[in-house]
């Protein structure tokens, strides 16, 4: 696996498996290093923004964290202006959202971290239009990859099969193959078939399930002066509910519960399920709202990380990115941002003139791009009741940091200094080390837990002049 990756001059056809966000952005990067890039996608891309069968989670709430926004802008300059122009709502945190977590309402102080909360199909459509305008990138649609060409030493392409009964297979040779096929990636089986070694896999599964429905707001601002509501789960309170704005003045309402107590997909029962939340504000909003879609459920929410970064008998010329490498519990909203950050890591590793871009070195760089998001989602989920998996333990060396982060979480809802720093970490903008800056550390270690609103803060706090 230490051999050349396959992007050097003379070896310059790259295949990317999967036309979602991770695949599109990987193709964008590889177009700068290959004569041609072929993007293979099981679905046919819709002409306009629309759902795809291969993205069952596309019906549900998505947020684009600030770290993802910055990465997208680096990869596709001007794309954030286009996203705003498309109607994707911009939500400033914590000012624009009524939030509850761990028994405390967040103070609605001045926004320090923006989210974009438009629908995934709209963002994917925008990215497709930008990326596929590059004539170095071609697509093969309605076709699935069913295996790898080559052997345990080097991948030399993929085996394709058009979707449909009785369809035969055909080879597509390549010098580099990137798997961006998503959470259910069959790559471990493909590696078995060519005599290579599949990666170790780490999992943490809370059993969380959620359901989502599109609504039109009927409250006319009577409940609160805000853009949305979000009640987060925790070890002592497993239910979650969010009312999140999307394009066209609509909202997505997502409700979640744990294994054995999943939210229903019947409309009336779905709305009744909101009564389980720790405060009635979401249910009150629903009583005034008008439903505009069926309820759709989703169950595949385990955190899963495949350790392609570790040594093993795996071939040169094969990389993995996106959810195929590291998939998170979607409740934390990290997937799209990590896809963009991983593409940046791929770009930087390939452009680094100081080091030869071997497969292992580049794969490790892409893996590191997901490490902070994994620490956040896995750290929260391993505390949830009923969590299962082989990555639940907290090593002894990490326990002092876990104690400190517990104090951070107790304070970030009400202390603007701690809140700003912690939001920058959650948004994948700053590393965890910002939480140990002197001003933050003093508040975390020596200041009392600050007061927070006793009831939902219906208005944002007045800004200091």
Coordinates of C-alpha atoms in Angstrom, one line a residue:
X1 CA 0.0 0.0 0.0
X2 CA 3.0 2.3 0.0
X3 CA 3.2 2.4 -3.8
X4 CA 2.3 5.5 -5.8
X5 CA -1.4 6.4 -5.6
X6 CA -2.1 6.5 -9.3
X7 CA -2.4 10.3 -9.9
X8 CA 1.2 10.8 -11.2
X9 CA 1.7 11.8 -14.8
X10 CA 1.1 9.0 -17.3
X11 CA -1.4 7.2 -15.0
X12 CA -4.4 9.5 -15.0
X13 CA -7.8 8.0 -15.1
X14 CA -9.7 8.2 -11.8
X15 CA -13.0 6.5 -11.0
X16 CA -15.2 7.8 -8.1
X17 CA -17.9 5.5 -6.9
X18 CA -21.0 7.4 -5.7
X19 CA -22.4 10.7 -6.9
X20 CA -23.4 12.1 -3.5
X21 CA -21.7 15.0 -1.9
X22 CA -18.5 13.1 -0.9
X23 CA -18.2 11.7 -4.4
X24 CA -18.8 15.0 -6.2
X25 CA -16.2 16.8 -4.1
X26 CA -13.7 14.0 -4.6
X27 CA -14.2 14.2 -8.3
X28 CA -13.7 18.0 -8.2
X29 CA -10.3 17.5 -6.5
X30 CA -9.2 14.7 -8.7
X31 CA -9.9 16.6 -11.9
X32 CA -6.9 18.7 -11.1
X33 CA -4.6 15.6 -11.1
X34 CA -6.1 13.3 -13.7
X35 CA -6.7 13.6 -17.5
X36 CA -10.2 12.4 -16.8
X37 CA -12.5 11.4 -13.9
X38 CA -15.5 9.1 -14.2
X39 CA -18.2 9.4 -11.6
X40 CA -20.2 6.1 -11.3
X41 CA -23.7 6.5 -9.7
X42 CA -26.4 3.9 -9.2
X43 CA -29.2 6.4 -9.7
X44 CA -30.0 8.7 -12.6
X45 CA -29.4 12.3 -11.5
X46 CA -32.6 14.3 -11.5
X47 CA -32.7 17.4 -13.8
X48 CA -34.0 19.5 -10.9
X49 CA -33.5 19.2 -7.2
X50 CA -35.1 16.0 -6.2
X51 CA -34.8 12.9 -4.0
X52 CA -32.8 9.9 -5.1
X53 CA -33.5 6.3 -4.2
X54 CA -29.9 5.8 -3.2
X55 CA -30.1 8.6 -0.5
X56 CA -32.9 7.4 1.8
X57 CA -31.8 9.9 4.4
X58 CA -32.3 12.8 1.9
X59 CA -35.9 13.3 3.1
X60 CA -34.7 14.3 6.5
X61 CA -33.2 17.3 8.3
X62 CA -29.7 18.3 7.1
X63 CA -27.5 21.1 8.4
X64 CA -24.3 22.5 6.9
X65 CA -21.9 23.3 9.7
X66 CA -19.6 26.3 9.4
X67 CA -16.6 24.1 8.9
X68 CA -18.3 22.6 5.9
X69 CA -19.3 26.0 4.6
X70 CA -15.7 27.1 4.6
X71 CA -14.4 23.9 3.0
X72 CA -17.0 24.1 0.2
X73 CA -16.1 27.7 -0.5
X74 CA -12.4 26.7 -0.8
X75 CA -13.3 23.9 -3.2
X76 CA -15.9 25.8 -5.2
X77 CA -15.4 29.5 -4.8
X78 CA -18.7 31.4 -4.8
X79 CA -20.8 28.4 -3.9
X80 CA -22.0 29.8 -0.6
X81 CA -23.4 32.9 -2.4
X82 CA -25.2 30.5 -4.8
X83 CA -26.5 28.5 -1.8
X84 CA -27.9 31.7 -0.2
X85 CA -29.5 32.7 -3.6
X86 CA -31.2 29.3 -3.8
X87 CA -33.2 30.1 -0.7
X88 CA -31.3 27.9 1.9
X89 CA -32.1 29.5 5.3
X90 CA -29.1 30.8 7.3
X91 CA -29.6 30.2 11.1
X92 CA -27.3 32.0 13.5
X93 CA -26.5 30.0 16.6
X94 CA -27.5 30.4 19.3
X95 CA -29.5 33.6 18.6
X96 CA -31.9 32.3 16.0
X97 CA -32.9 29.0 17.7
X98 CA -34.8 28.0 20.8
X99 CA -32.7 25.1 22.2
X100 CA -32.8 22.8 25.2
X101 CA -30.2 20.3 26.3
X102 CA -29.5 18.5 29.6
X103 CA -32.3 20.2 31.5
X104 CA -31.3 23.7 30.5
X105 CA -32.5 26.3 27.9
X106 CA -29.8 28.0 25.9
X107 CA -29.4 31.7 26.3
X108 CA -30.1 33.3 22.9
X109 CA -27.0 35.5 22.8
X110 CA -25.5 37.0 19.6
X111 CA -24.9 34.4 16.9
X112 CA -21.3 33.2 16.5
X113 CA -21.8 30.1 14.3
X114 CA -24.1 30.0 11.3
X115 CA -25.9 26.9 10.0
X116 CA -27.4 26.4 6.6
X117 CA -30.6 24.3 6.9
X118 CA -31.8 23.9 3.3
X119 CA -32.7 20.5 2.0
X120 CA -30.0 18.0 0.9
X121 CA -31.5 17.6 -2.7
X122 CA -31.1 21.3 -3.2
X123 CA -27.5 21.4 -2.1
X124 CA -26.6 18.3 -4.1
X125 CA -28.2 19.8 -7.2
X126 CA -26.1 22.9 -6.8
X127 CA -22.9 20.9 -6.3
X128 CA -23.7 18.7 -9.3
X129 CA -24.2 21.7 -11.5
X130 CA -20.9 23.2 -10.4
X131 CA -18.8 20.0 -10.4
X132 CA -20.2 18.4 -13.6
X133 CA -19.7 21.5 -15.6
X134 CA -16.0 20.5 -15.7
X135 CA -15.5 18.7 -19.0
X136 CA -12.8 16.5 -17.4
X137 CA -15.5 14.8 -15.3
X138 CA -17.8 12.3 -17.0
X139 CA -20.7 10.3 -15.4
X140 CA -21.9 6.8 -15.7
X141 CA -25.4 6.8 -14.3
X142 CA -27.9 4.0 -13.6
X143 CA -25.0 1.7 -13.0
X144 CA -23.5 0.1 -10.0
X145 CA -20.0 -1.1 -9.1
X146 CA -20.0 -4.7 -8.2
X147 CA -16.3 -5.3 -7.7
X148 CA -12.8 -4.2 -8.1
X149 CA -10.3 -5.0 -10.9
X150 CA -6.8 -5.9 -9.9
X151 CA -5.3 -7.7 -7.0
X152 CA -4.1 -7.3 -3.4
X153 CA -1.2 -5.2 -4.7
X154 CA -3.0 -2.7 -6.9
X155 CA -6.5 -1.8 -8.0
X156 CA -6.8 -1.3 -11.7
X157 CA -10.4 -0.3 -12.1
X158 CA -13.9 -1.5 -11.3
X159 CA -16.5 -4.0 -12.5
X160 CA -19.8 -2.3 -13.6
X161 CA -23.3 -3.6 -14.0
X162 CA -26.2 -1.5 -15.3
X163 CA -29.2 -1.6 -13.0
X164 CA -31.9 -4.0 -14.2
X165 CA -32.6 -7.7 -14.2
X166 CA -30.3 -9.8 -16.3
X167 CA -27.8 -7.1 -16.9
X168 CA -24.2 -8.3 -17.5
X169 CA -21.0 -6.8 -16.2
X170 CA -18.3 -4.8 -17.9
X171 CA -14.8 -3.6 -16.8
X172 CA -13.8 0.1 -16.4
X173 CA -10.1 0.4 -16.1
X174 CA -8.6 3.1 -13.9
X175 CA -5.4 4.1 -12.2
X176 CA -7.2 5.3 -9.1
X177 CA -10.5 4.3 -7.6
X178 CA -12.2 6.3 -4.8
X179 CA -15.1 4.7 -2.9
X180 CA -17.6 7.3 -1.9
X181 CA -20.6 4.9 -2.0
X182 CA -21.9 5.8 1.5
X183 CA -22.7 4.1 4.7
X184 CA -23.5 0.8 3.2
X185 CA -20.3 0.5 1.1
X186 CA -19.6 -3.0 -0.1
X187 CA -15.8 -2.3 -0.4
X188 CA -14.8 -4.7 2.4
X189 CA -16.4 -7.5 0.3
X190 CA -14.7 -6.3 -2.8
X191 CA -11.3 -6.4 -1.1
X192 CA -12.0 -10.0 0.1
X193 CA -12.7 -10.9 -3.5
X194 CA -9.3 -9.7 -4.8
X195 CA -7.3 -11.3 -1.9
X196 CA -6.9 -8.1 0.1
X197 CA -7.6 -7.4 3.7
X198 CA -10.8 -5.7 4.8
X199 CA -10.4 -2.9 7.4
X200 CA -11.2 -3.2 11.1
X201 CA -14.6 -1.6 11.9
X202 CA -15.6 0.4 14.9
X203 CA -19.2 0.9 15.8
X204 CA -21.3 2.7 18.4
X205 CA -25.1 2.3 18.0
X206 CA -27.6 3.9 20.3
X207 CA -30.5 2.4 18.4
X208 CA -31.7 5.9 17.7
X209 CA -34.5 6.2 15.1
X210 CA -36.2 9.2 13.7
X211 CA -39.1 10.4 11.6
X212 CA -39.6 13.6 9.6
X213 CA -42.4 15.5 8.0
X214 CA -42.7 18.7 6.1
X215 CA -44.9 21.5 7.6
X216 CA -46.0 25.0 6.9
X217 CA -45.7 27.2 10.0
X218 CA -49.1 28.3 11.3
X219 CA -48.0 30.0 14.5
X220 CA -47.2 33.3 12.7
X221 CA -44.6 34.0 15.3
X222 CA -47.1 33.7 18.2
X223 CA -45.0 31.1 20.0
X224 CA -41.5 32.6 19.7
X225 CA -39.5 35.0 17.7
X226 CA -37.0 32.5 16.2
X227 CA -36.2 30.5 13.1
X228 CA -36.5 27.1 14.7
X229 CA -36.6 24.9 17.8
X230 CA -34.3 22.1 18.9
X231 CA -34.6 19.9 22.0
X232 CA -31.6 17.6 22.2
X233 CA -31.4 14.1 23.7
X234 CA -29.1 13.1 26.5
X235 CA -28.4 10.1 28.8
X236 CA -31.3 11.1 31.1
X237 CA -33.7 12.2 28.4
X238 CA -33.6 10.1 25.2
X239 CA -36.1 12.0 23.0
X240 CA -35.3 14.7 20.5
X241 CA -37.3 17.1 18.4
X242 CA -36.4 19.8 15.9
X243 CA -38.4 22.3 13.9
X244 CA -35.9 23.4 11.2
X245 CA -36.5 25.9 8.4
X246 CA -36.0 24.9 4.8
X247 CA -36.5 26.5 1.4
X248 CA -39.8 28.1 0.4
X249 CA -40.9 29.1 3.9
X250 CA -41.4 25.5 5.0
X251 CA -40.0 23.5 8.0
X252 CA -38.9 20.0 8.5
X253 CA -40.0 18.5 11.9
X254 CA -37.9 15.6 13.0
X255 CA -38.7 13.5 16.1
X256 CA -36.4 10.8 17.5
X257 CA -36.3 8.1 20.1
X258 CA -34.2 5.1 21.0
X259 CA -34.5 1.4 20.2
X260 CA -37.9 0.0 21.1
X261 CA -39.6 3.4 21.3
X262 CA -39.2 4.7 17.8
X263 CA -41.3 7.6 16.5
X264 CA -44.3 6.4 14.4
X265 CA -44.9 7.2 10.7
X266 CA -48.6 7.7 11.0
X267 CA -49.4 11.4 10.9
X268 CA -51.6 11.7 14.0
X269 CA -49.4 9.4 16.0
X270 CA -46.3 11.3 14.9
X271 CA -47.6 14.5 16.3
X272 CA -48.8 12.8 19.5
X273 CA -45.2 11.5 19.9
X274 CA -44.0 15.1 20.3
X275 CA -45.7 15.1 23.7
X276 CA -42.8 12.9 25.0
X277 CA -40.3 15.7 24.6
X278 CA -39.3 17.5 27.8
X279 CA -41.3 20.6 27.0
X280 CA -44.5 21.0 24.9
X281 CA -43.2 23.9 22.7
X282 CA -42.7 21.6 19.6
X283 CA -46.1 19.9 20.1
X284 CA -47.6 23.4 20.4
X285 CA -46.0 24.4 17.2
X286 CA -47.3 21.2 15.5
X287 CA -50.9 21.9 16.6
X288 CA -50.8 25.2 14.7
X289 CA -48.9 23.9 11.6
X290 CA -50.1 22.4 8.3
X291 CA -48.6 19.2 7.2
X292 CA -47.4 19.1 3.6
X293 CA -45.9 15.6 3.3
X294 CA -46.2 12.0 4.6
X295 CA -44.1 11.1 7.6
X296 CA -40.9 9.2 6.7
X297 CA -38.8 7.2 9.1
X298 CA -35.1 6.4 9.2
X299 CA -33.3 3.8 11.3
X300 CA -29.6 3.5 10.2
X301 CA -28.0 5.8 12.7
X302 CA -25.0 3.9 14.0
X303 CA -21.6 5.6 14.2
X304 CA -19.4 3.4 12.0
X305 CA -15.7 3.9 11.3
X306 CA -13.7 1.7 8.9
X307 CA -10.0 1.8 9.7
X308 CA -8.5 2.0 6.2
X309 CA -5.8 4.2 7.8
X310 CA -4.2 1.2 9.6
X311 CA -1.6 -1.0 8.0
X312 CA -3.0 -4.0 6.2
X313 CA -2.8 -6.1 3.0
X314 CA -4.7 -3.6 0.9
X315 CA -4.0 -2.4 -2.6
X316 CA -2.4 0.7 -3.9
X317 CA -4.7 2.9 -6.0
X318 CA -7.8 2.5 -3.8
X319 CA -9.1 5.2 -1.4
X320 CA -12.2 5.6 0.7
X321 CA -14.0 8.8 1.7
X322 CA -17.3 10.1 3.1
X323 CA -19.7 7.8 4.9
X324 CA -18.0 4.8 3.4
X325 CA -15.0 5.7 5.6
X326 CA -16.7 7.2 8.6
X327 CA -20.4 7.5 9.1
X328 CA -22.0 9.4 12.1
X329 CA -25.2 9.4 13.9
X330 CA -27.0 11.9 11.7
X331 CA -28.5 13.7 14.7
X332 CA -25.3 15.7 15.0
X333 CA -25.4 17.1 11.5
X334 CA -21.8 16.3 10.6
X335 CA -21.9 14.3 7.5
X336 CA -21.9 17.0 4.8
X337 CA -19.3 19.1 6.5
X338 CA -17.0 16.1 6.9
X339 CA -17.4 15.2 3.2
X340 CA -16.2 18.7 2.3
X341 CA -13.4 18.6 4.9
X342 CA -12.3 15.2 3.6
X343 CA -12.2 16.6 0.0
X344 CA -9.9 19.4 1.3
X345 CA -7.7 16.9 2.9
X346 CA -7.5 14.9 -0.3
X347 CA -6.6 18.1 -2.2
X348 CA -3.9 19.1 0.2
X349 CA -2.3 15.6 0.3
X350 CA -2.2 15.3 -3.4
X351 CA -0.7 18.8 -3.8
X352 CA 2.0 18.4 -1.1
X353 CA 5.2 18.5 -3.0
X354 CA 7.3 17.6 0.0
X355 CA 5.9 14.0 0.2
X356 CA 5.1 11.3 -2.3
X357 CA 1.3 10.8 -2.4
X358 CA 1.3 7.1 -1.6
X359 CA -2.1 5.5 -1.1
X360 CA -1.5 5.0 2.7
X361 CA -0.4 8.6 3.2
X362 CA -3.3 10.1 1.4
X363 CA -5.8 7.7 3.1
X364 CA -4.5 8.7 6.5
X365 CA -4.9 12.4 5.6
X366 CA -8.5 11.8 4.6
X367 CA -9.1 9.8 7.7
X368 CA -7.8 12.6 10.0
X369 CA -10.3 15.0 8.5
X370 CA -13.1 13.0 10.2
X371 CA -11.4 12.5 13.5
X372 CA -12.9 15.5 15.4
X373 CA -16.4 14.8 14.2
X374 CA -16.0 11.1 15.3
X375 CA -14.8 12.2 18.7
X376 CA -17.9 14.4 19.2
X377 CA -20.5 12.0 18.0
X378 CA -19.0 8.8 19.5
X379 CA -18.3 10.6 22.8
X380 CA -21.9 11.7 23.1
X381 CA -23.4 8.4 21.9
X382 CA -21.4 6.1 24.1
X383 CA -23.1 7.7 27.1
X384 CA -26.6 7.0 25.8
X385 CA -28.7 4.2 27.5
X386 CA -28.6 1.0 25.6
X387 CA -25.7 1.9 23.3
X388 CA -24.0 -1.1 21.7
X389 CA -20.8 -1.6 19.8
X390 CA -17.1 -2.3 20.1
X391 CA -16.0 1.3 20.6
X392 CA -17.8 2.1 23.8
X393 CA -14.9 2.2 26.2
X394 CA -13.2 5.5 27.1
X395 CA -9.4 4.9 27.5
X396 CA -8.0 5.9 30.9
X397 CA -5.8 8.5 29.3
X398 CA -8.9 10.3 27.9
X399 CA -10.8 10.5 31.2
X400 CA -9.4 13.8 32.5
X401 CA -10.4 15.4 29.1
X402 CA -13.8 13.8 29.4
X403 CA -14.2 15.3 32.9
X404 CA -13.2 18.8 31.6
X405 CA -15.6 18.5 28.6
X406 CA -18.4 17.7 31.0
X407 CA -17.7 21.0 32.7
X408 CA -17.7 22.7 29.3
X409 CA -21.1 21.2 28.5
X410 CA -22.6 22.4 31.8
X411 CA -21.5 26.0 31.0
X412 CA -21.8 26.5 27.2
X413 CA -25.6 26.9 27.4
X414 CA -25.3 30.0 29.5
X415 CA -21.7 31.4 29.3
X416 CA -21.1 33.3 26.0
X417 CA -17.3 32.8 26.2
X418 CA -17.5 29.0 26.7
X419 CA -20.4 28.8 24.3
X420 CA -18.6 30.5 21.5
X421 CA -15.5 28.3 21.9
X422 CA -17.6 25.1 22.1
X423 CA -19.7 26.0 19.1
X424 CA -16.6 26.5 17.0
X425 CA -15.5 23.0 17.9
X426 CA -18.9 21.5 17.2
X427 CA -19.0 23.3 13.9
X428 CA -15.6 21.8 13.0
X429 CA -14.1 25.2 12.6
X430 CA -11.6 25.1 15.5
X431 CA -9.7 22.2 17.1
X432 CA -10.6 21.0 20.6
X433 CA -7.6 22.9 22.0
X434 CA -9.5 26.2 21.8
X435 CA -11.5 24.9 24.8
X436 CA -8.2 25.1 26.9
X437 CA -7.5 28.8 26.0
X438 CA -6.9 30.8 29.2
X439 CA -10.1 32.8 29.1
X440 CA -12.2 29.6 28.5
X441 CA -10.3 27.5 31.0
X442 CA -10.9 30.1 33.7
X443 CA -14.6 30.0 33.2
X444 CA -14.7 26.2 33.0
X445 CA -12.5 25.5 36.0
X446 CA -13.3 28.3 38.4
X447 CA -16.6 30.0 37.5
X448 CA -19.9 28.6 38.8
X449 CA -22.4 27.1 36.4
X450 CA -24.2 30.2 34.9
X451 CA -27.9 30.7 35.1
X452 CA -29.9 30.0 32.0
X453 CA -33.5 30.8 31.2
X454 CA -36.0 28.9 33.3
X455 CA -38.5 28.7 30.3
X456 CA -38.0 28.7 26.6
X457 CA -36.4 32.1 25.6
X458 CA -39.0 33.4 23.2
X459 CA -36.9 36.4 22.1
X460 CA -33.2 36.8 21.4
X461 CA -31.3 38.8 24.0
X462 CA -30.7 42.5 23.4
X463 CA -27.3 43.1 22.0
X464 CA -25.0 45.4 23.8
X465 CA -24.5 48.7 21.9

